[in-house]
Amino acid sequence: MKTGGNRIAHATQKLQRSLSQRIRMASAIVNVPKGHLAVYVGENHKRFVIPISYLNHPLFKDLLDWAEEEFGFNHPMGGLTIPCNENYFITLTSSLTQ
């Protein structure tokens, strides 16, 4: 059983983690140019900033559909998380700019 002091310390730690995460998320959003969006790719959640126009491209839509079906959408990093291989993502997005 937690004592009153332990509960307060635990609540304070949770609040600090939550605030820290919100600050990181806000920082990530601020560092994205207008007309772009941050995506986090792969196991290491490498951050990429991509044009929002990619969201309308059929190949990118297929990638998003696959990610949603396979893993659902989870955005703990403050941007879209895509759990595919980084090399695949780079190859795909490189083909969208041509």
Short mmCIF file of C-alpha atoms in Angstrom, two decimals:
data_model
loop_
_atom_site.label_atom_id
_atom_site.label_comp_id
_atom_site.label_asym_id
_atom_site.label_seq_id
_atom_site.Cartn_x
_atom_site.Cartn_y
_atom_site.Cartn_z
CA MET A 1 0.00 0.00 0.00
CA LYS A 2 1.32 3.41 -0.91
CA THR A 3 1.57 6.08 1.69
CA GLY A 4 0.36 9.63 1.06
CA GLY A 5 3.90 10.80 0.30
CA ASN A 6 4.51 7.94 -2.12
CA ARG A 7 1.24 8.65 -3.93
CA ILE A 8 2.17 12.29 -4.34
CA ALA A 9 5.66 11.39 -5.58
CA HIS A 10 4.19 8.86 -8.01
CA ALA A 11 1.60 11.38 -9.27
CA THR A 12 4.32 14.02 -9.65
CA GLN A 13 6.46 11.63 -11.72
CA LYS A 14 3.51 10.78 -13.97
CA LEU A 15 2.74 14.46 -14.44
CA GLN A 16 6.38 15.24 -15.27
CA ARG A 17 6.51 12.42 -17.85
CA SER A 18 3.25 13.60 -19.38
CA LEU A 19 4.41 17.21 -19.56
CA SER A 20 7.77 16.16 -20.96
CA GLN A 21 6.06 14.12 -23.68
CA ARG A 22 3.73 17.02 -24.52
CA ILE A 23 6.68 19.40 -24.79
CA ARG A 24 8.49 16.99 -27.14
CA MET A 25 5.32 16.63 -29.21
CA ALA A 26 4.81 20.40 -29.41
CA SER A 27 8.44 20.84 -30.36
CA ALA A 28 8.09 18.27 -33.13
CA ILE A 29 5.03 20.05 -34.49
CA VAL A 30 6.73 23.45 -34.39
CA ASN A 31 9.68 22.15 -36.40
CA VAL A 32 7.53 21.01 -39.32
CA PRO A 33 7.24 23.50 -42.18
CA LYS A 34 3.81 24.52 -43.39
CA GLY A 35 2.47 22.04 -45.91
CA HIS A 36 4.44 19.14 -44.42
CA LEU A 37 3.94 16.49 -41.79
CA ALA A 38 6.22 14.50 -39.52
CA VAL A 39 6.16 10.73 -39.85
CA TYR A 40 8.09 8.23 -37.75
CA VAL A 41 9.25 5.16 -39.62
CA GLY A 42 10.59 1.75 -38.67
CA GLU A 43 11.64 0.13 -35.42
CA ASN A 44 13.77 3.12 -34.42
CA HIS A 45 11.01 5.61 -35.27
CA LYS A 46 13.27 7.65 -37.52
CA ARG A 47 11.64 11.01 -38.18
CA PHE A 48 10.93 12.13 -41.74
CA VAL A 49 9.22 15.37 -42.75
CA ILE A 50 7.18 14.85 -45.90
CA PRO A 51 4.91 17.05 -48.02
CA ILE A 52 1.23 16.58 -47.21
CA SER A 53 0.65 16.04 -50.93
CA TYR A 54 2.01 12.51 -50.41
CA LEU A 55 -1.18 11.69 -48.53
CA ASN A 56 -3.08 11.87 -51.83
CA HIS A 57 -0.71 9.63 -53.77
CA PRO A 58 -2.07 6.09 -54.38
CA LEU A 59 1.20 4.37 -53.37
CA PHE A 60 1.40 6.29 -50.12
CA LYS A 61 -2.28 5.61 -49.44
CA ASP A 62 -1.58 1.91 -49.91
CA LEU A 63 1.24 2.14 -47.36
CA LEU A 64 -1.05 3.88 -44.86
CA ASP A 65 -3.83 1.34 -45.44
CA TRP A 66 -1.36 -1.52 -44.87
CA ALA A 67 -0.02 0.12 -41.70
CA GLU A 68 -3.54 0.63 -40.35
CA GLU A 69 -4.64 -2.92 -41.12
CA GLU A 70 -1.48 -4.46 -39.75
CA PHE A 71 -0.82 -2.33 -36.70
CA GLY A 72 -3.57 0.26 -36.25
CA PHE A 73 -2.61 3.88 -35.93
CA ASN A 74 -0.55 4.83 -32.92
CA HIS A 75 1.01 8.27 -32.72
CA PRO A 76 3.08 8.39 -29.52
CA MET A 77 5.76 10.51 -31.17
CA GLY A 78 3.45 13.40 -32.06
CA GLY A 79 3.34 12.47 -35.73
CA LEU A 80 2.19 9.61 -37.86
CA THR A 81 3.94 6.32 -37.04
CA ILE A 82 4.54 3.96 -39.97
CA PRO A 83 6.06 0.63 -38.93
CA CYS A 84 7.64 -0.27 -42.28
CA ASN A 85 11.32 -0.68 -43.10
CA GLU A 86 13.14 2.67 -43.45
CA ASN A 87 14.72 1.68 -46.78
CA TYR A 88 11.32 0.79 -48.19
CA PHE A 89 9.91 4.14 -47.03
CA ILE A 90 12.80 6.06 -48.60
CA THR A 91 12.44 4.14 -51.87
CA LEU A 92 8.70 4.73 -51.95
CA THR A 93 8.87 8.44 -51.17
CA SER A 94 11.73 8.93 -53.64
CA SER A 95 9.50 7.55 -56.38
CA LEU A 96 6.74 10.02 -55.43
CA THR A 97 8.93 13.02 -56.18
CA GLN A 98 9.70 11.96 -59.74
#
